[in-house]
Tab-separated table of C-alpha atoms in Angstrom:
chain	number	residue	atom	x	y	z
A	128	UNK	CA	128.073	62.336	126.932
A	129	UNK	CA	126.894	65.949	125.786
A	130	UNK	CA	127.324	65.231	121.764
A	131	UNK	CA	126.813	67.110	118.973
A	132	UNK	CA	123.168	66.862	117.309
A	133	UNK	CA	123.728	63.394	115.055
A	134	UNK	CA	126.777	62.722	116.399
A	135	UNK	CA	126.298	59.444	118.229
A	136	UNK	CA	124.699	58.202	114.396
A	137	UNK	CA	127.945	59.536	112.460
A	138	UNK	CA	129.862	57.761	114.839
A	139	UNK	CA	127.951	54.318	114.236
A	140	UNK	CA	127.539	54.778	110.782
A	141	UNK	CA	131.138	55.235	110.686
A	142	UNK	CA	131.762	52.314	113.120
A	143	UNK	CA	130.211	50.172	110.328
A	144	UNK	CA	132.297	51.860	107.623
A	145	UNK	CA	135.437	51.167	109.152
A	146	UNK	CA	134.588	47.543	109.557
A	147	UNK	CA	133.555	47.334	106.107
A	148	UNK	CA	136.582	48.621	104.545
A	149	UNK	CA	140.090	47.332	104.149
A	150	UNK	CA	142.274	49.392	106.602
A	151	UNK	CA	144.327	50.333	103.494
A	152	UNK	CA	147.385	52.342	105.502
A	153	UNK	CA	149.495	52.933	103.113
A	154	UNK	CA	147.865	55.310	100.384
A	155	UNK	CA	150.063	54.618	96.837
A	156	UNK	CA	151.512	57.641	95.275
A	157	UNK	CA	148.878	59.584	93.219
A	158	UNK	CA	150.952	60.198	90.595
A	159	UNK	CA	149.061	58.418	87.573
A	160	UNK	CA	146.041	59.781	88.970
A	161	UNK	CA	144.251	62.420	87.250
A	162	UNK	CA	144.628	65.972	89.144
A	163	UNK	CA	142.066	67.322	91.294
A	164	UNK	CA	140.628	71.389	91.511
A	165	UNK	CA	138.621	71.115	94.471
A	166	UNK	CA	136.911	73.989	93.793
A	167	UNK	CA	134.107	76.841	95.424
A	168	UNK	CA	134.549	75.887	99.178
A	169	UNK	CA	135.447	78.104	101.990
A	170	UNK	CA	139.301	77.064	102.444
A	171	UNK	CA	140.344	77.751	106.092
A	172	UNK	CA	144.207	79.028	105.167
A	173	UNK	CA	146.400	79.940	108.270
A	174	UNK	CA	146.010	83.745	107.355
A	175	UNK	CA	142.143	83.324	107.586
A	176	UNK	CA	139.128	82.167	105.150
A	177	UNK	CA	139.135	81.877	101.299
A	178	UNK	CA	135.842	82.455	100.400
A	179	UNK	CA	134.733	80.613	97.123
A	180	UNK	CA	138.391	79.411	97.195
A	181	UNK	CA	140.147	76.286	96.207
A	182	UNK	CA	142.852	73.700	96.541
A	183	UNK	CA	144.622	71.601	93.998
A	184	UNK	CA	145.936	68.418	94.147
A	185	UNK	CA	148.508	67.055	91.845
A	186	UNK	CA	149.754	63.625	93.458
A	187	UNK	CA	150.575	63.107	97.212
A	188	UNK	CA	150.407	66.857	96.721
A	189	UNK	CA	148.948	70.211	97.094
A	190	UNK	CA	149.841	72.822	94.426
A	191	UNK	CA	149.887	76.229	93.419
A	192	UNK	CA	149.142	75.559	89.667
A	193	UNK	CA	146.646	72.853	87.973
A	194	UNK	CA	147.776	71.429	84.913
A	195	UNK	CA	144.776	71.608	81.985
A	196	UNK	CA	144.281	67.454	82.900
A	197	UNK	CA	142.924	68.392	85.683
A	198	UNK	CA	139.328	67.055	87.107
A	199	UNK	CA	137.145	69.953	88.692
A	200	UNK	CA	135.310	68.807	91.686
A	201	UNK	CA	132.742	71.646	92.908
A	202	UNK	CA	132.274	71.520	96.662
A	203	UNK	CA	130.522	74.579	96.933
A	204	UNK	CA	129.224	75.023	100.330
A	205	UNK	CA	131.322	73.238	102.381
A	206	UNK	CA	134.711	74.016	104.345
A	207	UNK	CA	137.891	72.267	103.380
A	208	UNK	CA	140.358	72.031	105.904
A	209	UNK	CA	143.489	70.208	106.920
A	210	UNK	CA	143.486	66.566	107.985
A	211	UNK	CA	142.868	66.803	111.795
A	212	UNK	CA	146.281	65.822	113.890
A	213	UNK	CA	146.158	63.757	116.872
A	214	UNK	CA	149.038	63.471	119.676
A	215	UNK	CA	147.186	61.804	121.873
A	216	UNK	CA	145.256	58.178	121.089
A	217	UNK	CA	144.779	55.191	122.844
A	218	UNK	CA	142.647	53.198	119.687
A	219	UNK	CA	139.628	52.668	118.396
A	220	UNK	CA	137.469	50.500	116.228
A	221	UNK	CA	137.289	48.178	118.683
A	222	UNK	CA	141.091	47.605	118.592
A	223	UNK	CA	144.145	49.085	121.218
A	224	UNK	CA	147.032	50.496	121.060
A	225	UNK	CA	148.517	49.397	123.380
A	226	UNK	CA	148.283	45.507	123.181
A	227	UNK	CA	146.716	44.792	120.017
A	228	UNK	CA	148.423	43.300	117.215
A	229	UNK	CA	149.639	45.331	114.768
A	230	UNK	CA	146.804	44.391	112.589
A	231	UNK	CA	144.444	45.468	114.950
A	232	UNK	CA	146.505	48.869	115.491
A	233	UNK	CA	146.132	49.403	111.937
A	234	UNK	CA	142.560	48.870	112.133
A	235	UNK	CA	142.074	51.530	114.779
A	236	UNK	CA	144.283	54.126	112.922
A	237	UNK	CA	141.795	53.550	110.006
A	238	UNK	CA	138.694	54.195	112.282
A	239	UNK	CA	140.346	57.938	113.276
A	240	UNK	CA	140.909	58.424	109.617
A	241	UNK	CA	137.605	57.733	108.319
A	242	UNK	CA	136.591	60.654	110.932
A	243	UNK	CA	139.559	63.018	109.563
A	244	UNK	CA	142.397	61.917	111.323
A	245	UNK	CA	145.340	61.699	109.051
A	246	UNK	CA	148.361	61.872	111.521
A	247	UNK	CA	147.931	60.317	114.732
A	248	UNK	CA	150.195	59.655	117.885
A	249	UNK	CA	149.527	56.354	119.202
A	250	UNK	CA	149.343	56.580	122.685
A	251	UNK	CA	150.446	53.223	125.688
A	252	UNK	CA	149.144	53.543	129.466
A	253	UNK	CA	150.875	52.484	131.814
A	254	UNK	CA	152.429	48.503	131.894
A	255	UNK	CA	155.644	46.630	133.258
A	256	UNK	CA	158.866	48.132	132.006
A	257	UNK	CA	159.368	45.382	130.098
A	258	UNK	CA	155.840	44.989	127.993
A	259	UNK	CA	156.465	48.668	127.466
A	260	UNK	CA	159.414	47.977	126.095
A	261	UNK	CA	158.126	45.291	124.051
A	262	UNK	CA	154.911	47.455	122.530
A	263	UNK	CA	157.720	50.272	121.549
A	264	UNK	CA	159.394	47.942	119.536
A	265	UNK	CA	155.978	47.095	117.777
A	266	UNK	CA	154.976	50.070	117.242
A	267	UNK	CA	158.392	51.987	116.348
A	268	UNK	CA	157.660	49.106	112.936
A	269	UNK	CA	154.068	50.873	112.175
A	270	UNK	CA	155.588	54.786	112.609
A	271	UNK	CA	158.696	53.953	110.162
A	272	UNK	CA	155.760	52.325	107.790
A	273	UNK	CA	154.051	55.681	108.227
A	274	UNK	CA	151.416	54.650	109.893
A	275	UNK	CA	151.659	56.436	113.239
A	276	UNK	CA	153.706	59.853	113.613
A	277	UNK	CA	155.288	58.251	116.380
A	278	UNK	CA	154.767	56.914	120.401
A	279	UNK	CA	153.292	58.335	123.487
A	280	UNK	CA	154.212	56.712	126.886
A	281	UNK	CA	151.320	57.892	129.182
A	282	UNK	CA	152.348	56.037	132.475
A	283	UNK	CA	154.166	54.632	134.748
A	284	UNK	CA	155.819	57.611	135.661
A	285	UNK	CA	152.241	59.450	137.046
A	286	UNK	CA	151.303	60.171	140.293
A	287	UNK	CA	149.212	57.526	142.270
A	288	UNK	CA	147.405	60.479	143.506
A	289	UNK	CA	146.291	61.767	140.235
A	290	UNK	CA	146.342	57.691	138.816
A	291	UNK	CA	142.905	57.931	136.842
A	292	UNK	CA	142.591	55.159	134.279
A	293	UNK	CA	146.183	53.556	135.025
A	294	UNK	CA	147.069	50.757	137.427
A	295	UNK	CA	148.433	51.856	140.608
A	296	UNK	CA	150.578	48.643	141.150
A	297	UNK	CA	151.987	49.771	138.138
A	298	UNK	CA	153.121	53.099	139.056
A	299	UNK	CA	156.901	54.413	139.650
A	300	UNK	CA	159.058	56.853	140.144
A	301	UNK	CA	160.371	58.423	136.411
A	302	UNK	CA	164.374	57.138	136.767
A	303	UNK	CA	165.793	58.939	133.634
A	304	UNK	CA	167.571	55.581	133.184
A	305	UNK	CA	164.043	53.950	132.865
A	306	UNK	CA	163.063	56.446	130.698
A	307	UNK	CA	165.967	56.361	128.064
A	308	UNK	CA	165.141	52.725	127.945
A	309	UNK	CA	161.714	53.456	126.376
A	310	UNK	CA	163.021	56.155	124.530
A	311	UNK	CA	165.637	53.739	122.797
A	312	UNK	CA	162.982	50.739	122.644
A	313	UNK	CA	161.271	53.023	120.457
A	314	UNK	CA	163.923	53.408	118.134
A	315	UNK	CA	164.003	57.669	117.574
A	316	UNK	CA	160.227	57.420	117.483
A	317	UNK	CA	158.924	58.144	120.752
A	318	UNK	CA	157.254	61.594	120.747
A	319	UNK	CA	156.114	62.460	123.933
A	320	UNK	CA	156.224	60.667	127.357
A	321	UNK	CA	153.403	61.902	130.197
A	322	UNK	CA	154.792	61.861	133.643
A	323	UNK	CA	154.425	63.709	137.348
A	324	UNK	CA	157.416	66.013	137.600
A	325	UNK	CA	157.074	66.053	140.862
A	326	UNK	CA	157.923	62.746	141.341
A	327	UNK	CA	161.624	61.844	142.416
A	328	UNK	CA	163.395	61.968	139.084
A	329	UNK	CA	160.913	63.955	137.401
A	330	UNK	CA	163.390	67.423	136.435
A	331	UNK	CA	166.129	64.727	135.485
A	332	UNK	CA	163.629	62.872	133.137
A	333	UNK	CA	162.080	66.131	131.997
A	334	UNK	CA	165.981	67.527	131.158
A	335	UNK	CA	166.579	63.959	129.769
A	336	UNK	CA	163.536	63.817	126.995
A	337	UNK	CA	164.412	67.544	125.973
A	338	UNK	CA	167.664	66.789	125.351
A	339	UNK	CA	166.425	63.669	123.115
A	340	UNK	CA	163.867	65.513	121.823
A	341	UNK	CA	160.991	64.036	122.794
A	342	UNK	CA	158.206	66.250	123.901
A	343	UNK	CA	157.882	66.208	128.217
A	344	UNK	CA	154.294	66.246	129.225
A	345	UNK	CA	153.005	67.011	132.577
A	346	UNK	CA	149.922	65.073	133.569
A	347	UNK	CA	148.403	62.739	136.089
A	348	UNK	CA	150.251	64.891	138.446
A	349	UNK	CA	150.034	66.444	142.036
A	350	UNK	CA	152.410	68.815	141.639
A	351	UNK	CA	151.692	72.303	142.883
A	352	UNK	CA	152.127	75.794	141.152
A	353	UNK	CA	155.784	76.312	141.796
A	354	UNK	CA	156.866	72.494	141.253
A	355	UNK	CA	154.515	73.077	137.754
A	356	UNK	CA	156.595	76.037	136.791
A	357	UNK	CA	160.374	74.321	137.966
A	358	UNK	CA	159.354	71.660	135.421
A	359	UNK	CA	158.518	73.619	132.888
A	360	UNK	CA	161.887	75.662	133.102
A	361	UNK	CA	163.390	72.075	132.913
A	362	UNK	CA	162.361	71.974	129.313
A	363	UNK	CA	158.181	70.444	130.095
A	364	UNK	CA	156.048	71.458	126.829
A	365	UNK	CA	152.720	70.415	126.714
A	366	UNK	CA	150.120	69.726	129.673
A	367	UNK	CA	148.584	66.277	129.291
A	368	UNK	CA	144.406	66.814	128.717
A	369	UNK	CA	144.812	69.884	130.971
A	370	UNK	CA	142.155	69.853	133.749
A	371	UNK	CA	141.804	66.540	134.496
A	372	UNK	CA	143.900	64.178	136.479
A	373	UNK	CA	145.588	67.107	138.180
A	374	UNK	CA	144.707	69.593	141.237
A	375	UNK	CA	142.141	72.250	140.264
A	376	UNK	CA	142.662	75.485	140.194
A	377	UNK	CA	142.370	77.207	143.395
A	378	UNK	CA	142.333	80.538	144.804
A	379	UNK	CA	145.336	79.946	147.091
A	380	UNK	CA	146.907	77.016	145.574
A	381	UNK	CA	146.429	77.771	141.901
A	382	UNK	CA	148.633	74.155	141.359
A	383	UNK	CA	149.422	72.956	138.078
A	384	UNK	CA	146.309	74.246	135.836
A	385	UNK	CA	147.305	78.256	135.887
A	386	UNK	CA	151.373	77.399	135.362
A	387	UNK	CA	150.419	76.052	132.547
A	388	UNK	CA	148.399	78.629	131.517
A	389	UNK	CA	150.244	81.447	131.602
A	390	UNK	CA	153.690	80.383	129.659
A	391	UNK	CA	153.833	80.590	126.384
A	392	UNK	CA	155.679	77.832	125.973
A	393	UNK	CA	153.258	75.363	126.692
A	394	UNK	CA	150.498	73.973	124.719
A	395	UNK	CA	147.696	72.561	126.474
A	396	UNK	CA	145.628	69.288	125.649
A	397	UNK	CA	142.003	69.418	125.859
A	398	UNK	CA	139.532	67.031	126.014
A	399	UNK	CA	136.400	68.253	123.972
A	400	UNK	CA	133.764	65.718	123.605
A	401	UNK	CA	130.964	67.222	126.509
A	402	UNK	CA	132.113	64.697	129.286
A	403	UNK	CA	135.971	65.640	130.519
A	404	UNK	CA	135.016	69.155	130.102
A	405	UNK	CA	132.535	72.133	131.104
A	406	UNK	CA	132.183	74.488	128.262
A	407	UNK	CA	133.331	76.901	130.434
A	408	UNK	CA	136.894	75.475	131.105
A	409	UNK	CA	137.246	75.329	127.666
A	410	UNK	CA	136.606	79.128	126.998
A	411	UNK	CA	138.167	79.864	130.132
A	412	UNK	CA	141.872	77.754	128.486
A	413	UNK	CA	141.035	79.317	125.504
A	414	UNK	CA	140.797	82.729	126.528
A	415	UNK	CA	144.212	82.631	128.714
A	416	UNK	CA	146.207	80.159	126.651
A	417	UNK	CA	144.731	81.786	123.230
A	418	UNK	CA	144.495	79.398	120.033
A	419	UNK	CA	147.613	79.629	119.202
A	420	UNK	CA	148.486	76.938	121.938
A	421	UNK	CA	145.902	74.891	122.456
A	422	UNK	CA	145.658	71.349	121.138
A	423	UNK	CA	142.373	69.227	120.715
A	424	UNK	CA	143.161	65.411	121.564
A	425	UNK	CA	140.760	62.441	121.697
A	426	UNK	CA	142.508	60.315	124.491
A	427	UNK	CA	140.286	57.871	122.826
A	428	UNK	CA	140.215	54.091	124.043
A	429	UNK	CA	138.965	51.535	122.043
A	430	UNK	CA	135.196	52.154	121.742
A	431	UNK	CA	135.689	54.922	119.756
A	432	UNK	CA	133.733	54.567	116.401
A	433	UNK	CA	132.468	51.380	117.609
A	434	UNK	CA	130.566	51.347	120.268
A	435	UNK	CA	129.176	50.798	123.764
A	436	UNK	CA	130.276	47.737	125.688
A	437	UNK	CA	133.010	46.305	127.862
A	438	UNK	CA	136.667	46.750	126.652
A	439	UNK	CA	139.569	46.617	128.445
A	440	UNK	CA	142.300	49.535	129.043
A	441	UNK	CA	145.903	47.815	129.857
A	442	UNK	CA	145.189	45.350	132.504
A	443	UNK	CA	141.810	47.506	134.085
A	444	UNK	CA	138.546	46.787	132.455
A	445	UNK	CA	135.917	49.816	131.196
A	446	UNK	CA	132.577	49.796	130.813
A	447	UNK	CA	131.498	52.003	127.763
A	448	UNK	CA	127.881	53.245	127.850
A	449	UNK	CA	126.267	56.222	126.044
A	450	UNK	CA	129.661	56.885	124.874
A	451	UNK	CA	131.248	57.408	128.217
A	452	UNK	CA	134.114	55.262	128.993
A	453	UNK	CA	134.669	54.481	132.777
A	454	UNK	CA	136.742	51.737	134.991
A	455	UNK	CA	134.339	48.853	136.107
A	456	UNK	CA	136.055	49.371	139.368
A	457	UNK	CA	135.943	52.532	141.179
A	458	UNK	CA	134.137	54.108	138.126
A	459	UNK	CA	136.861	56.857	137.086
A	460	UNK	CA	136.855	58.131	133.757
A	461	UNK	CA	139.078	55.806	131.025
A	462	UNK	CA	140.008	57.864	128.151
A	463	UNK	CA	136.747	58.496	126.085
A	464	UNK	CA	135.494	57.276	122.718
A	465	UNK	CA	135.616	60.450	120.878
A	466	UNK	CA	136.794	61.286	117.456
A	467	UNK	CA	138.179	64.594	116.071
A	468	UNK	CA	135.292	65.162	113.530
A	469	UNK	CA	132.794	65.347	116.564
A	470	UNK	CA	135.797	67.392	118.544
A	471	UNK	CA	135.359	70.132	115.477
A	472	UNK	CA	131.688	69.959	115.393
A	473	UNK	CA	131.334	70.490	119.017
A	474	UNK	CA	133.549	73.130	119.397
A	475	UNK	CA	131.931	75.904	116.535
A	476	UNK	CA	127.987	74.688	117.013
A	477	UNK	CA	128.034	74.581	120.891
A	478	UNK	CA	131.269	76.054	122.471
A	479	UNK	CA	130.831	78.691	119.496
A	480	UNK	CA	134.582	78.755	118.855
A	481	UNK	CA	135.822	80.827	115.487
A	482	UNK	CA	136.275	77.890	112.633
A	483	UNK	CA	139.931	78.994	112.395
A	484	UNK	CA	140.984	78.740	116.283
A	485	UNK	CA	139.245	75.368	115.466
A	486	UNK	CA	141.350	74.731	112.736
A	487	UNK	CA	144.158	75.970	115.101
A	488	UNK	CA	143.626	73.595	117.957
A	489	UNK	CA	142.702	70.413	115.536
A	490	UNK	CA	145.933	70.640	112.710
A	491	UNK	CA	147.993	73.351	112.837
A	492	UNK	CA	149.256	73.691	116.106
A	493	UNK	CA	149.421	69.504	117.254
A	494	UNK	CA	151.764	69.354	113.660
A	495	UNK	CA	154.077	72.342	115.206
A	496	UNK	CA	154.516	70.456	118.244
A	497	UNK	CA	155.856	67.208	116.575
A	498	UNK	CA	158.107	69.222	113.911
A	499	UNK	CA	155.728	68.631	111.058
A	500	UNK	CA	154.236	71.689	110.316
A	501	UNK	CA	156.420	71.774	106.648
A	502	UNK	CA	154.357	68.479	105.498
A	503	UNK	CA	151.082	68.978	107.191
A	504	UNK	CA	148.639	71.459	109.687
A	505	UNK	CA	147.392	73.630	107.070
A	506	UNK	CA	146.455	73.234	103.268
A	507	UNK	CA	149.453	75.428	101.835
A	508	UNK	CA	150.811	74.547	98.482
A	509	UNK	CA	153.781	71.725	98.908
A	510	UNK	CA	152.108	70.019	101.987
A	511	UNK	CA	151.085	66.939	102.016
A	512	UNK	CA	147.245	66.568	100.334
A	513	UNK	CA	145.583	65.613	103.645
A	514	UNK	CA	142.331	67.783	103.786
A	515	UNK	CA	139.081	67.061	105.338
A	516	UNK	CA	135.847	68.484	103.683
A	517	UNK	CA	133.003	69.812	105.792
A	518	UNK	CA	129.369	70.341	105.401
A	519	UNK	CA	127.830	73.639	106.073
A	520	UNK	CA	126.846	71.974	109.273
A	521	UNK	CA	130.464	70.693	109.995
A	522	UNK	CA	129.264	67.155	109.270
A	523	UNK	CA	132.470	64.926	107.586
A	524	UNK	CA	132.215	64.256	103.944
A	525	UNK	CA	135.140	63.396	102.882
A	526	UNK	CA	138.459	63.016	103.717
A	527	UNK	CA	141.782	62.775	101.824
A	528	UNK	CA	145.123	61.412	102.858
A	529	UNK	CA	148.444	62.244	100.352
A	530	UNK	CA	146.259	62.573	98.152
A	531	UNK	CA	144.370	59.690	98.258
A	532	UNK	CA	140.021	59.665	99.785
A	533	UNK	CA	139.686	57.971	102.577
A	534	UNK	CA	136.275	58.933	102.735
A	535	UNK	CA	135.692	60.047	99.146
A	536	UNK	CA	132.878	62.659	98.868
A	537	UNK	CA	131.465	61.549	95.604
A	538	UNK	CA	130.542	64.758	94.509
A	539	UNK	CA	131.165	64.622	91.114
């Protein structure tokens, strides 16, 4: 995996953190807590750079005014930006979201936060109707705790053509009545649900989850340009890690990738960790989709921020090594083990990205997409106090959730 310099260390050293800490999940209301002036840092606002700028924080809160209690933390030299937003997840830490106990789901949502995560999506893959049924239930518990910001059903209704990490035995057809059964297992919180539109049942499904409001993602698909552009007219949103597991783009059969592209009313995932992606596909999504509607996702499995080994993803076993996640059998690529931290990094040292489209793909536009942008996606005063701060080198050093560290700088 093409990393970031140090990032393979970050993530280990982090690895250990998170194993070392209690996964507290539920940060307690900062109200008897002295407030914060985090003060000197370039502040990446959604109208563009604060120099020398800060942000206060007066309980689960940001604010426009700082009472004269407040502490005064100098972060000169560093970037503070909004808590990093993830819609699509698998786990980490070791621990998966889609059959691990809720303790050990709790466990990997701490591992994303410790790397600036502080809204995540927990994605399934694909399983029986009835265990998905089962793991909605589960985790509609952790997203009306808080925990998650709700459910992503990657699979079964993906093309065994496009199949990648998911079990083809396991595949169907997407029957809307299948679907509004995981859409009222999860009990109002299912976000987004993956599936080939192509598929028989596909525009019903599509038409189905739009009128629930629940976000209709095309991936793992076959479909070609004009099926790509029928679904997206059915109410189809966002474009599941664009690129891969779909048809590439072609001169005469431009399939799914340029449909996406070119409306406006799709935002496109994207996979940035060296491995799913050339740089160039990046810049090239970038440059057609623009910032304003592209979303940076980790599609991370369990290794992330843990390490290299064998895990398993839904029934199919992965072997993890140098960071790169593949099926033992048939060697495909299973989600990866990347977190959003490395994600930022990446994408201003090497793909040499402006720290704002960054800031774009990474918070603000993911927390549009689920409805949230009036609590979180950029540090505005009333949000939510999630905020990640930055070394002049885009290393993490610290990281604050409502208004609570995660990773607490100790700065002084």
């Amino acid at each position: 995996m093409a990393n970031a310099p140090g990032a393979r260390d970050s993530a280990e050293s982090a690895a250990t953190a998170a194993r070392a800490r209690p996964a507290t999940t539920h940060p307690q209301p900062a109200t008897d807590k002295v407030p914060l002036i985090l003060s000197g840092a370039d502040v990446v606002m959604p109208t563009g750079i604060l120099k020398d700028g800060q942000v206060i924080v007066d309980g689960t809160r940001i604010t426009s005014t700082a009472p004269q209690s407040a502490q005064v933390i100098d972060v000169t030299g560093h970037y503070l930006v909004p808590g990093f937003v993830d819609i699509h997840n698998h786990g980490g830490g070791g621990a998966s979201f889609t059959s691990g106990t809720p303790d050990d789901v709790v466990k990997g949502i701490h591992t994303h936060r410790l790397h600036g995560t502080t809204t995540l999506v927990a994605s399934t893959v694909t399983g029986d109707m009835d265990f998905l049924t089962q793991r909605a239930g589960l985790l509609s518990e952790l997203a009306e705790q808080g925990d998650i910001a709700g459910i992503h059903f990657e699979g079964p209704f993906i093309s065994p053509c496009r199949k990648g990490a998911h079990s083809e035995e396991l595949l169907r057809d997407p029957d809307p009545a299948e679907v509004r059964k995981l859409i009222d297992a999860a009990r109002g919180r299912a976000t987004m649900v993956t599936l080939a539109t192509e598929l028989p049942g596909g525009l019903d499904s599509v038409r189905l989850l739009a009128e629930h409001g629940v976000i209709a993602a095309i991936g793992h698909t076959d479909a070609s340009y004009e099926q790509t552009v029928e679904a997206i007219e059915a109410g189809a949103t966002v474009a599941t890690h664009l690129f891969n597991a779909m048809p590439p783009l072609g001169h005469r059969e431009p399939g799914p990738i340029a449909a996406l592209l070119e409306d406006e009313r799709v935002t496109v995932e994207l996979i940035n960790d060296g491995t799913h992606l050339h740089p160039a596909s990046l810049q090239l999504a970038f440059h057609h989709a623009g910032a304003g509607r592209v979303a940076f996702i980790t599609d991370a499995m369990d290794a992330a921020g843990f390490g290299d080994g064998r895990y398993m993803l839904g029934p199919l076993e992965v072997e993890v090594a140098d960071g790169v996640a593949r099926l033992v059998e048939g060697g495909s690529i299973a989600g990866s083990t990347l977190t959003l931290d490395r994600a930022f990094k990446r994408a201003v040292t090497i793909d040499r990205l402006p720290v704002e489209d960054v800031v774009a793909a990474l918070s603000v536009n993911p927390a549009k997409l689920l409805g949230r942008y009036d609590r979180i996606g950029s540090l505005e005063p009333g949000k939510d106090a999630d905020l990640v701060l930055l070394d002049s080198d885009f290393d993490l050093k610290g990281v604050m959730r409502r208004g609570e560290w995660v990773v607490d700088p100790q700065l002084g």
